[in-house]
PDB file of C-alpha atoms in Angstrom:
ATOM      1  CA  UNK A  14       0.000   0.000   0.000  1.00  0.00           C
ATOM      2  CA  UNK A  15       1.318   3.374  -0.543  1.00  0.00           C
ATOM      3  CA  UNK A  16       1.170   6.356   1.779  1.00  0.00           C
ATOM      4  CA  UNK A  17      -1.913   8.792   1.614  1.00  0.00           C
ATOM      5  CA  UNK A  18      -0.063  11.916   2.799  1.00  0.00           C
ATOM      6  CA  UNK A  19       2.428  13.873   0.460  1.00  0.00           C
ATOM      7  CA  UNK A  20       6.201  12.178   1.815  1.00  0.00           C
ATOM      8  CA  UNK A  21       8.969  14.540   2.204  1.00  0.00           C
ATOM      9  CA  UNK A  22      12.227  14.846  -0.013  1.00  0.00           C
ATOM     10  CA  UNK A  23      13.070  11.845  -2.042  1.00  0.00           C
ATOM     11  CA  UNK A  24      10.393  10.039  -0.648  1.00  0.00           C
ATOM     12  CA  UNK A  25       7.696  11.753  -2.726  1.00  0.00           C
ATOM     13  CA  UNK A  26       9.050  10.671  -6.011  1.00  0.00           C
ATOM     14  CA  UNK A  27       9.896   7.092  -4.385  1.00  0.00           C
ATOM     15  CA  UNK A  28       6.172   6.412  -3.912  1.00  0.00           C
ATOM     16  CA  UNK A  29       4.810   8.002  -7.696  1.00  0.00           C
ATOM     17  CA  UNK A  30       7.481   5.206  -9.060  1.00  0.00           C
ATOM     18  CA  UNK A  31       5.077   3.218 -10.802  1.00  0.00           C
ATOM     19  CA  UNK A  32       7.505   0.128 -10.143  1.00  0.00           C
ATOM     20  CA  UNK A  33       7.658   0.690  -6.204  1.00  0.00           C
ATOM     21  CA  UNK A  34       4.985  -2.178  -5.578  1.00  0.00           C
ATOM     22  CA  UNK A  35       1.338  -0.994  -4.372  1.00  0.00           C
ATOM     23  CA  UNK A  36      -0.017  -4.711  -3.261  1.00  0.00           C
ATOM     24  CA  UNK A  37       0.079  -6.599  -0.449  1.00  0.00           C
ATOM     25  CA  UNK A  38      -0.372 -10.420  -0.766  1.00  0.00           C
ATOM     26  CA  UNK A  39      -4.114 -12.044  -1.117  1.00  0.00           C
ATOM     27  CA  UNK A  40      -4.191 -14.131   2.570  1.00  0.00           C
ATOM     28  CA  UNK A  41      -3.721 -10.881   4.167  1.00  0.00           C
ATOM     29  CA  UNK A  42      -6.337  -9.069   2.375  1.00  0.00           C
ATOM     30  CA  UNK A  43      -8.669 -12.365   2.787  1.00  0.00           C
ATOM     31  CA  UNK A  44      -8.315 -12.267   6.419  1.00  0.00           C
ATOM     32  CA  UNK A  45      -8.816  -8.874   6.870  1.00  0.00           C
ATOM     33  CA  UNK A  46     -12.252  -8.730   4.954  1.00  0.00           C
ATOM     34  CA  UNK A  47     -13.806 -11.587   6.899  1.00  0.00           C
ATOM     35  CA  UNK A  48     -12.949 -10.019   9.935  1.00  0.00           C
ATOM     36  CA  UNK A  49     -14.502  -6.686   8.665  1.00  0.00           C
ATOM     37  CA  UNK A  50     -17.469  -8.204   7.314  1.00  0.00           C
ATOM     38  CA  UNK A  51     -17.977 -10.111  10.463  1.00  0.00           C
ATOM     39  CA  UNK A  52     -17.617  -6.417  11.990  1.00  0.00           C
ATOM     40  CA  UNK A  53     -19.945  -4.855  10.178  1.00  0.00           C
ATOM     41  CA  UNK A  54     -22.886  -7.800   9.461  1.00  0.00           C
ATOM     42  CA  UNK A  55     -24.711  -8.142   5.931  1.00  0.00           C
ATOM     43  CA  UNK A  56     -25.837  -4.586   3.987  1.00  0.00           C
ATOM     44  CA  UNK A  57     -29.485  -5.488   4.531  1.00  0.00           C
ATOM     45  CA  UNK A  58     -29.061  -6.088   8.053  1.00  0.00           C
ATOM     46  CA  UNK A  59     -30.403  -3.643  10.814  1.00  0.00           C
ATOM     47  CA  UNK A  60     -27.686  -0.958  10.241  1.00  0.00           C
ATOM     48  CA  UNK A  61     -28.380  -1.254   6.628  1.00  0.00           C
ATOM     49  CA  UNK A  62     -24.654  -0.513   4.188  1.00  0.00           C
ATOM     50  CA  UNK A  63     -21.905   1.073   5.628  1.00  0.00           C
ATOM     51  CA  UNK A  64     -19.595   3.196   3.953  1.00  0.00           C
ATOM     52  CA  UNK A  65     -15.919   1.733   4.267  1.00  0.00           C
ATOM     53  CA  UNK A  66     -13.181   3.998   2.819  1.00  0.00           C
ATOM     54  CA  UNK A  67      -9.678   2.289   2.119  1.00  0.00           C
ATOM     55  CA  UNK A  68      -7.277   4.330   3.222  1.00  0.00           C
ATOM     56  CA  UNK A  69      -3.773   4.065   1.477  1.00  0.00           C
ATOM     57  CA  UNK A  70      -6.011   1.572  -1.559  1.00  0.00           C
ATOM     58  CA  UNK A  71      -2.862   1.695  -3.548  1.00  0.00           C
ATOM     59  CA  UNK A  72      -3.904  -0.289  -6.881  1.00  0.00           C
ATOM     60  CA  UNK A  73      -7.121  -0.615  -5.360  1.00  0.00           C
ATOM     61  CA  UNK A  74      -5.952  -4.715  -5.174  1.00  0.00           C
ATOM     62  CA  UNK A  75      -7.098  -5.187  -1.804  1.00  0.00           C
ATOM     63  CA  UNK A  76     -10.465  -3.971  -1.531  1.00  0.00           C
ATOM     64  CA  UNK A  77     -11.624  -6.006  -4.748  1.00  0.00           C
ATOM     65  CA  UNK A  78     -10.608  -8.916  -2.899  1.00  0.00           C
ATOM     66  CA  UNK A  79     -13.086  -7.430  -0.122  1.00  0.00           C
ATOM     67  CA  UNK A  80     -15.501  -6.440  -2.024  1.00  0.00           C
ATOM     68  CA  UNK A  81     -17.412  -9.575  -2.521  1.00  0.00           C
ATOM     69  CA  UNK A  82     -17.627 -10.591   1.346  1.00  0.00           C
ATOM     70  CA  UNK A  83     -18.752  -6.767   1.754  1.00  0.00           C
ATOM     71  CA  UNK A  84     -21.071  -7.236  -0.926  1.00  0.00           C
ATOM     72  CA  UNK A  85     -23.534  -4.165  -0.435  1.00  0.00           C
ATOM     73  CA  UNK A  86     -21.658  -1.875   1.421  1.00  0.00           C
ATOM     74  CA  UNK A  87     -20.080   1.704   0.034  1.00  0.00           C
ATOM     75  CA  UNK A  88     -16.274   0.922  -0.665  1.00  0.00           C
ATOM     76  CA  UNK A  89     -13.984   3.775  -1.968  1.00  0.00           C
ATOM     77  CA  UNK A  90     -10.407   3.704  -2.066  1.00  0.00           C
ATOM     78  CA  UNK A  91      -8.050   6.594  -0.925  1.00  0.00           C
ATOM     79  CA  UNK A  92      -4.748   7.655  -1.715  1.00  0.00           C
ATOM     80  CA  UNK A  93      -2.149  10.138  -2.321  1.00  0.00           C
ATOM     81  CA  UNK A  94      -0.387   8.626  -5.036  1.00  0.00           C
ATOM     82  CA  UNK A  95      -1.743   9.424  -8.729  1.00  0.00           C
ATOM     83  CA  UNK A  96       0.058   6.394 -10.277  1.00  0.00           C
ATOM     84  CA  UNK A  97      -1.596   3.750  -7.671  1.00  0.00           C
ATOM     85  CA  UNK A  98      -4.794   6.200  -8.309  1.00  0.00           C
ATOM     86  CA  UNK A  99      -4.994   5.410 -11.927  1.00  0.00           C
ATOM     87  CA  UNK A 100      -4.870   1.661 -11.052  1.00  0.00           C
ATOM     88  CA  UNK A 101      -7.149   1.728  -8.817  1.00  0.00           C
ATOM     89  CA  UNK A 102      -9.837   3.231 -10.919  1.00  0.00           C
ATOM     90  CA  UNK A 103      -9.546   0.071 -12.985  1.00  0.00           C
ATOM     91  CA  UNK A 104     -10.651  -2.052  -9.752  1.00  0.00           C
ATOM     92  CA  UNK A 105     -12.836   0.346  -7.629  1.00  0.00           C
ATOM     93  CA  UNK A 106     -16.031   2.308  -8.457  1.00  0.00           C
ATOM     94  CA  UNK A 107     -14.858   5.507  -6.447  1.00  0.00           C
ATOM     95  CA  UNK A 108     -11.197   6.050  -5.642  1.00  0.00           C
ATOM     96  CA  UNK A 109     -10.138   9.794  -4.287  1.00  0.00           C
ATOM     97  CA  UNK A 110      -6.994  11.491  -3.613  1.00  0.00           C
ATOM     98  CA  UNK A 111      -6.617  12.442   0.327  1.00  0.00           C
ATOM     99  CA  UNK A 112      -3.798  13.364   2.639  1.00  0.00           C
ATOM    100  CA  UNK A 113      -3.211  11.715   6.701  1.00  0.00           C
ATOM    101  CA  UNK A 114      -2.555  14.941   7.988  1.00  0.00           C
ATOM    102  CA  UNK A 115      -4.670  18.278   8.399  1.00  0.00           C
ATOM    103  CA  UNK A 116      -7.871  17.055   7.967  1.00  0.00           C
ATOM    104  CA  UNK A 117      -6.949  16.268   4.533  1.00  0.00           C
ATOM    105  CA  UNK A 118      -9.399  13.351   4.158  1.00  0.00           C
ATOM    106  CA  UNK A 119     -11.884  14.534   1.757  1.00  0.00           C
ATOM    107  CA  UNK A 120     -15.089  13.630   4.307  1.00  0.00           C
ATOM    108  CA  UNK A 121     -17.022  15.151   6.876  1.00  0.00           C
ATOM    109  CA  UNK A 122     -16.266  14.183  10.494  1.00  0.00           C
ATOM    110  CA  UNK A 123     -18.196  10.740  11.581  1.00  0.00           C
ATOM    111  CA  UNK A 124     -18.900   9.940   7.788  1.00  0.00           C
ATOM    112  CA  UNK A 125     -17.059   6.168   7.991  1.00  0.00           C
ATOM    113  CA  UNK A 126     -18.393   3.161   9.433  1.00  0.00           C
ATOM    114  CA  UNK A 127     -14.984   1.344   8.656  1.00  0.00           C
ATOM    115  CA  UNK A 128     -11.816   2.412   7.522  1.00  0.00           C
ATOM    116  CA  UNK A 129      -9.440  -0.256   6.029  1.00  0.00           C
ATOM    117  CA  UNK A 130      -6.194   0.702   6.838  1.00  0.00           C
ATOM    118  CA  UNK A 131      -3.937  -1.950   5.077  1.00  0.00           C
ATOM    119  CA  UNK A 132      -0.091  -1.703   5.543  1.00  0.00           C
ATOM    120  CA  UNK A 133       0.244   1.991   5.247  1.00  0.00           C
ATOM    121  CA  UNK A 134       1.404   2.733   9.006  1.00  0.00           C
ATOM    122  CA  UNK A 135       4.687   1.532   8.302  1.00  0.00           C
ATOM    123  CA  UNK A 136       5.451   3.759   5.158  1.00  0.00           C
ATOM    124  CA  UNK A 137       4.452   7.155   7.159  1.00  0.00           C
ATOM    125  CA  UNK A 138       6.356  10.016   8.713  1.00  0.00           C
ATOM    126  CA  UNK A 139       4.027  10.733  11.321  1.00  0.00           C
ATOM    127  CA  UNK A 140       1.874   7.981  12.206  1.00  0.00           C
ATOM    128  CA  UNK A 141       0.010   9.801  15.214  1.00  0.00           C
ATOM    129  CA  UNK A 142      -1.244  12.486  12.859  1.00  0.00           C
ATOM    130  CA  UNK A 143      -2.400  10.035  10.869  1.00  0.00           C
ATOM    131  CA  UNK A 144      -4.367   7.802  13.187  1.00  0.00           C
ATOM    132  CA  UNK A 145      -5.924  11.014  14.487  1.00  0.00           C
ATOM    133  CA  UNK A 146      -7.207  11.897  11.009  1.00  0.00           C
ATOM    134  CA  UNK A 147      -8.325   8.137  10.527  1.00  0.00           C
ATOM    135  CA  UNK A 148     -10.463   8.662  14.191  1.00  0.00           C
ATOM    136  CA  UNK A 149     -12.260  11.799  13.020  1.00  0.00           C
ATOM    137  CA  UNK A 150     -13.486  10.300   9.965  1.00  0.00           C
ATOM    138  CA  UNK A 151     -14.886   7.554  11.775  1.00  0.00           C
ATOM    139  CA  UNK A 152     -18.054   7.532  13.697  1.00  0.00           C
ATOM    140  CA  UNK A 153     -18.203   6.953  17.407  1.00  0.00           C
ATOM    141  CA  UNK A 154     -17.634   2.953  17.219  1.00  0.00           C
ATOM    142  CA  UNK A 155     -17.241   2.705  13.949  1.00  0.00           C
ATOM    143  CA  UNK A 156     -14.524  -0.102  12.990  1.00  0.00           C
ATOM    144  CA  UNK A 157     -10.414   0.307  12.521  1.00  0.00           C
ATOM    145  CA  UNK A 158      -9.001  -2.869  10.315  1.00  0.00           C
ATOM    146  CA  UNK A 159      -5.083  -2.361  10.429  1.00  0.00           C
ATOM    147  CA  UNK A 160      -2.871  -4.655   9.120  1.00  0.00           C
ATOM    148  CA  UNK A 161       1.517  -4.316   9.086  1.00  0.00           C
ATOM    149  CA  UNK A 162       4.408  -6.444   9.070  1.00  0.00           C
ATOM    150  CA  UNK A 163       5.541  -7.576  12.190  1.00  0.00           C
ATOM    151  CA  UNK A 164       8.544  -6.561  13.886  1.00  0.00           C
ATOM    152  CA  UNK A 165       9.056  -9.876  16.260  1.00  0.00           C
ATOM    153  CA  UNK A 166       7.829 -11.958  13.376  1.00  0.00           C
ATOM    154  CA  UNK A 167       9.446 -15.529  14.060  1.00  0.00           C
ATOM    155  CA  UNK A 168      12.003 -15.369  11.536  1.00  0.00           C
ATOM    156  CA  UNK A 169      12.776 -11.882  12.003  1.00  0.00           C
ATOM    157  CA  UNK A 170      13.551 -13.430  16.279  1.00  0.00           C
ATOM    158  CA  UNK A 171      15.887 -15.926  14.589  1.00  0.00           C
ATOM    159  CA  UNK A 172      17.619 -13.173  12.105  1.00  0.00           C
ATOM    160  CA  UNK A 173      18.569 -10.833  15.089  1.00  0.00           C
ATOM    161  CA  UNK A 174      20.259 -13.206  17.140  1.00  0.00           C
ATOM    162  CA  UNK A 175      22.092 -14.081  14.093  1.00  0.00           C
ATOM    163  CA  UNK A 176      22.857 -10.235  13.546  1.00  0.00           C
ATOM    164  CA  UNK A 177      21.257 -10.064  10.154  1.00  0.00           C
ATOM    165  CA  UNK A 178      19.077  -7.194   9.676  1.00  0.00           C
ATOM    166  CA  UNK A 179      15.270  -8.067  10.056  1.00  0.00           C
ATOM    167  CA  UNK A 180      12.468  -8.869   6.859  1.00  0.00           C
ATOM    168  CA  UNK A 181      10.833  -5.939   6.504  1.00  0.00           C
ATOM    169  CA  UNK A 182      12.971  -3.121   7.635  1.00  0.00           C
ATOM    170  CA  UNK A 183      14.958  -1.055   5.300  1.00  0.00           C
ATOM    171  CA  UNK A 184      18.193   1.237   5.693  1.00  0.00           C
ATOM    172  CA  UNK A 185      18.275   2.521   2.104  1.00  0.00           C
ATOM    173  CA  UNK A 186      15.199   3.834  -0.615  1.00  0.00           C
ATOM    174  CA  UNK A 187      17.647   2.493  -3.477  1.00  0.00           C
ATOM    175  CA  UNK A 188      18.541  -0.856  -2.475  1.00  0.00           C
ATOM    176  CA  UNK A 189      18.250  -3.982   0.116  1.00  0.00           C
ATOM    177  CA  UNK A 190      21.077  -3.997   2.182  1.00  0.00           C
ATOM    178  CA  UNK A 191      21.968  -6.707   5.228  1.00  0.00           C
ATOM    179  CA  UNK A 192      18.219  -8.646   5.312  1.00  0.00           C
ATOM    180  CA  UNK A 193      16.918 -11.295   2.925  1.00  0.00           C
ATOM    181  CA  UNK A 194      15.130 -10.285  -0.360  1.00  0.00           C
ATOM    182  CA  UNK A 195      15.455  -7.772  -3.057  1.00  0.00           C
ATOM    183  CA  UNK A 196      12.444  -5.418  -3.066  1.00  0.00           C
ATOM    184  CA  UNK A 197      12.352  -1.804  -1.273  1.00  0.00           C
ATOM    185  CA  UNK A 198       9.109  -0.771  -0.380  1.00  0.00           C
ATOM    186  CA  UNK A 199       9.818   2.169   1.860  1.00  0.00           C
ATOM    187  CA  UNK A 200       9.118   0.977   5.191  1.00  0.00           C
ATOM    188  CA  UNK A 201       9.687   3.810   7.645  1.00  0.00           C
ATOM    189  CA  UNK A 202       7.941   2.245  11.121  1.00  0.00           C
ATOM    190  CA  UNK A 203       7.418  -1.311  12.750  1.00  0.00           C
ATOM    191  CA  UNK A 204       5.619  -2.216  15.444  1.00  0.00           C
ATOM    192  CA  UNK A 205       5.861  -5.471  17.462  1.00  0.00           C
ATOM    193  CA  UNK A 206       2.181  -6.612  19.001  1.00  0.00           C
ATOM    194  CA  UNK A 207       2.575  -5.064  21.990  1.00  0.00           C
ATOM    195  CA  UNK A 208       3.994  -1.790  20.863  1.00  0.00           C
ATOM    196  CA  UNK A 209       0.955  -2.078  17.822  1.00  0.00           C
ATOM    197  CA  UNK A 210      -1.635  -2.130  20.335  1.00  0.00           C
ATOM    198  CA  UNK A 211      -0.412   0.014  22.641  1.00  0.00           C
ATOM    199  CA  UNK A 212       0.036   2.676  19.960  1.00  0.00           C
ATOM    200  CA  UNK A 213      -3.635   2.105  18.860  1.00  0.00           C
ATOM    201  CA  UNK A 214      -4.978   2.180  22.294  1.00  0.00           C
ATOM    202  CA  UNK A 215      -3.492   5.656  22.954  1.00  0.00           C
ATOM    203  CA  UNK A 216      -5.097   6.960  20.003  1.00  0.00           C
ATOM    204  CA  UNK A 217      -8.318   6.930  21.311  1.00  0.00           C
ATOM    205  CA  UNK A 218      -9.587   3.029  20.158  1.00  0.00           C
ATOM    206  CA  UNK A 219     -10.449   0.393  21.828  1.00  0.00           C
ATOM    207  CA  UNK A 220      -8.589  -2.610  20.702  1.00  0.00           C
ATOM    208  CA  UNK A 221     -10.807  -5.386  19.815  1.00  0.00           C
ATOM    209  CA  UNK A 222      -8.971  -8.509  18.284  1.00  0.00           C
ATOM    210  CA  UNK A 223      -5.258  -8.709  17.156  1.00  0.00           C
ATOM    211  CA  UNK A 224      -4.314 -11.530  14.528  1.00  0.00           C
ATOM    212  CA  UNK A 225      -2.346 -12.794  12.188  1.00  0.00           C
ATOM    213  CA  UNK A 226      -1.704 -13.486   8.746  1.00  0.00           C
ATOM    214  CA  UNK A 227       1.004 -15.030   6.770  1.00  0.00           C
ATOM    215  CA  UNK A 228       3.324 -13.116   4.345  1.00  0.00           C
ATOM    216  CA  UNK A 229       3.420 -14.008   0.343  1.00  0.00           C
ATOM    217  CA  UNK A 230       7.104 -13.264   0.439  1.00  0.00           C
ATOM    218  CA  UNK A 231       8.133 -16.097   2.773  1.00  0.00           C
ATOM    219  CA  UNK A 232       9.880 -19.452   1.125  1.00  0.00           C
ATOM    220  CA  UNK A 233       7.796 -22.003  -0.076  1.00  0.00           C
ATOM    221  CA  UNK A 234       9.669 -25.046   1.978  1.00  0.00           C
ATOM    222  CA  UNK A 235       9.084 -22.141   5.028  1.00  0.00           C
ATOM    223  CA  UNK A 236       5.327 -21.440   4.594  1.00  0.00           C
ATOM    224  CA  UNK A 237       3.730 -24.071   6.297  1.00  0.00           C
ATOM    225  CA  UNK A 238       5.557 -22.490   9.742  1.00  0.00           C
ATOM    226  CA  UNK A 239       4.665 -19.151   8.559  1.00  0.00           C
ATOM    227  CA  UNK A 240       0.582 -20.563   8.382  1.00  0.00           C
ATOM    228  CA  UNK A 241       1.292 -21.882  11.635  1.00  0.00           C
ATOM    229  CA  UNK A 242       3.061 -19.072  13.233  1.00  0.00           C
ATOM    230  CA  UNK A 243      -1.060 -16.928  12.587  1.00  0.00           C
ATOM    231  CA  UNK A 244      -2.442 -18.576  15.541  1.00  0.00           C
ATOM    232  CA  UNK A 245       0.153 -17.124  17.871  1.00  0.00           C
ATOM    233  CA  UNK A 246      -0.309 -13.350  16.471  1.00  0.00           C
ATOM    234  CA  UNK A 247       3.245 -11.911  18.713  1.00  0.00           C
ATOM    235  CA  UNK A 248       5.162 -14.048  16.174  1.00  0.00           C
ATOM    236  CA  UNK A 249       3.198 -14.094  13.301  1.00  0.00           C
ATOM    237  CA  UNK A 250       4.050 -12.214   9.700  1.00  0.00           C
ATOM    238  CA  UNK A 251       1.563  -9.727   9.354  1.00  0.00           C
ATOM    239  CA  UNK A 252      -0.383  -8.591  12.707  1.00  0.00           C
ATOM    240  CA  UNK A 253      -4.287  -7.804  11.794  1.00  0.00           C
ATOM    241  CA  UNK A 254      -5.692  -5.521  14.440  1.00  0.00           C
ATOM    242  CA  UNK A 255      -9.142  -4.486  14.631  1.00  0.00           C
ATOM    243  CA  UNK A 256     -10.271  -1.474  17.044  1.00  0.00           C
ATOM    244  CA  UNK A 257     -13.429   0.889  17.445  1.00  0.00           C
ATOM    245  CA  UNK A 258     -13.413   4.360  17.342  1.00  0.00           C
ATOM    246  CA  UNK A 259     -14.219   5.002  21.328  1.00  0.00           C
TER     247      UNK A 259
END
């Protein structure tokens, strides 16, 4: 996902590169859609649809995949970024442009039942400003669905003690240097579990559930550990936290 407020200096014209990648992987997105839609109950339920903006849509890849297990409910996608914009479009029936900080979300106070928020905390400056914008677009108890890599994931534990630099972090916007892969995605933040829901809890939401979900980048010989490693969510990938807006 790419940031929705403008980045400073280089890191601007890192996140309009149309190659810098603007998806996260499918399980992820799967998970986090049942556990919204399980949130929010069926459009012709009692609270009838509920507007749901993704926030930070990118390509708009994630909320198709959550569009059909939110069949009913208003979906638009949100970003800063043109480039992921224009893809999005292609997926999406309304996409906008919006910014994290200074009210800069184009809605009214209270107008969200839902806000997707899929890894985008990582990639931001200021993550407080952000999560206060996110809280003033929602409605008293409307529903938070954050999702971003883990800090303490299990093979991140096993990397530190043997001093390689974890999965997921980054020292360089040009190039991977000390950790395993090849791809910079301009992670700025990481949270571990603890420091996630902490964090979330101090910006005025009650945590409901914490998860996890695997990550599409792991090994193949590795990913039955990383499936495994969900149902403890401290070591898991990807941590899935939902909150309401208190």
């Amino acid at each position: 996902m790419t940031a929705t407020a403008p980045p400073p200096g280089d890191l601007r014209d890192f996140y309009e590169n149309p190659a810098v990648p603007v998806a996260s992987g499918s399980a992820r997105s799967l998970r986090q859609a049942r556990m919204l839609a399980a949130a929010l109950g069926p459009a012709a339920g009692p609270g009838g649809p509920r507007t749901v903006l993704d926030i930070g849509c990118g390509d708009g890849t994630a909320a198709a995949t959550a569009a059909p297990l939110l069949a009913g409910h208003h979906l638009v996608g949100v970003d800063w970024s043109q480039d992921a914009l224009g893809r999005a479009r292609t997926r999406l029936p309304y996409a906008v442009r919006g910014e994290l900080t200074g009210g800069g979300l184009p809605f009214r106070s209270g107008a969200a039942d839902a806000v997707l928020f899929s890894e985008v905390i990582e990639h931001l400056v200021d993550p407080d400003a952000a999560l206060d914008e996110l809280r003033r677009v929602l409605r008293p108890g409307g529903h938070l669905m954050l999702s971003t890599p883990n800090l303490a994931a299990w093979y991140n534990r096993a990397l530190l003690l043997a001093g390689v630099q974890p999965v997921f972090s980054e020292v360089s916007l040009r190039a991977v240097h000390g950790r395993p892969g090849r791809e910079v995605v301009g992670h700025l933040r990481l949270y571990t579990a603890r420091a996630l829901t902490a964090f979330v809890a101090a910006s005025g939401f009650e945590v409901v559930r914490l998860a996890g979900a695997p990550f599409h980048g792991v090994p193949g010989p590795l990913r039955p550990l990383d499936r495994l490693a969900c149902a403890r969510p401290s070591l898991a990938s990807i941590l899935l936290l939902h909150a309401r807006r208190t």
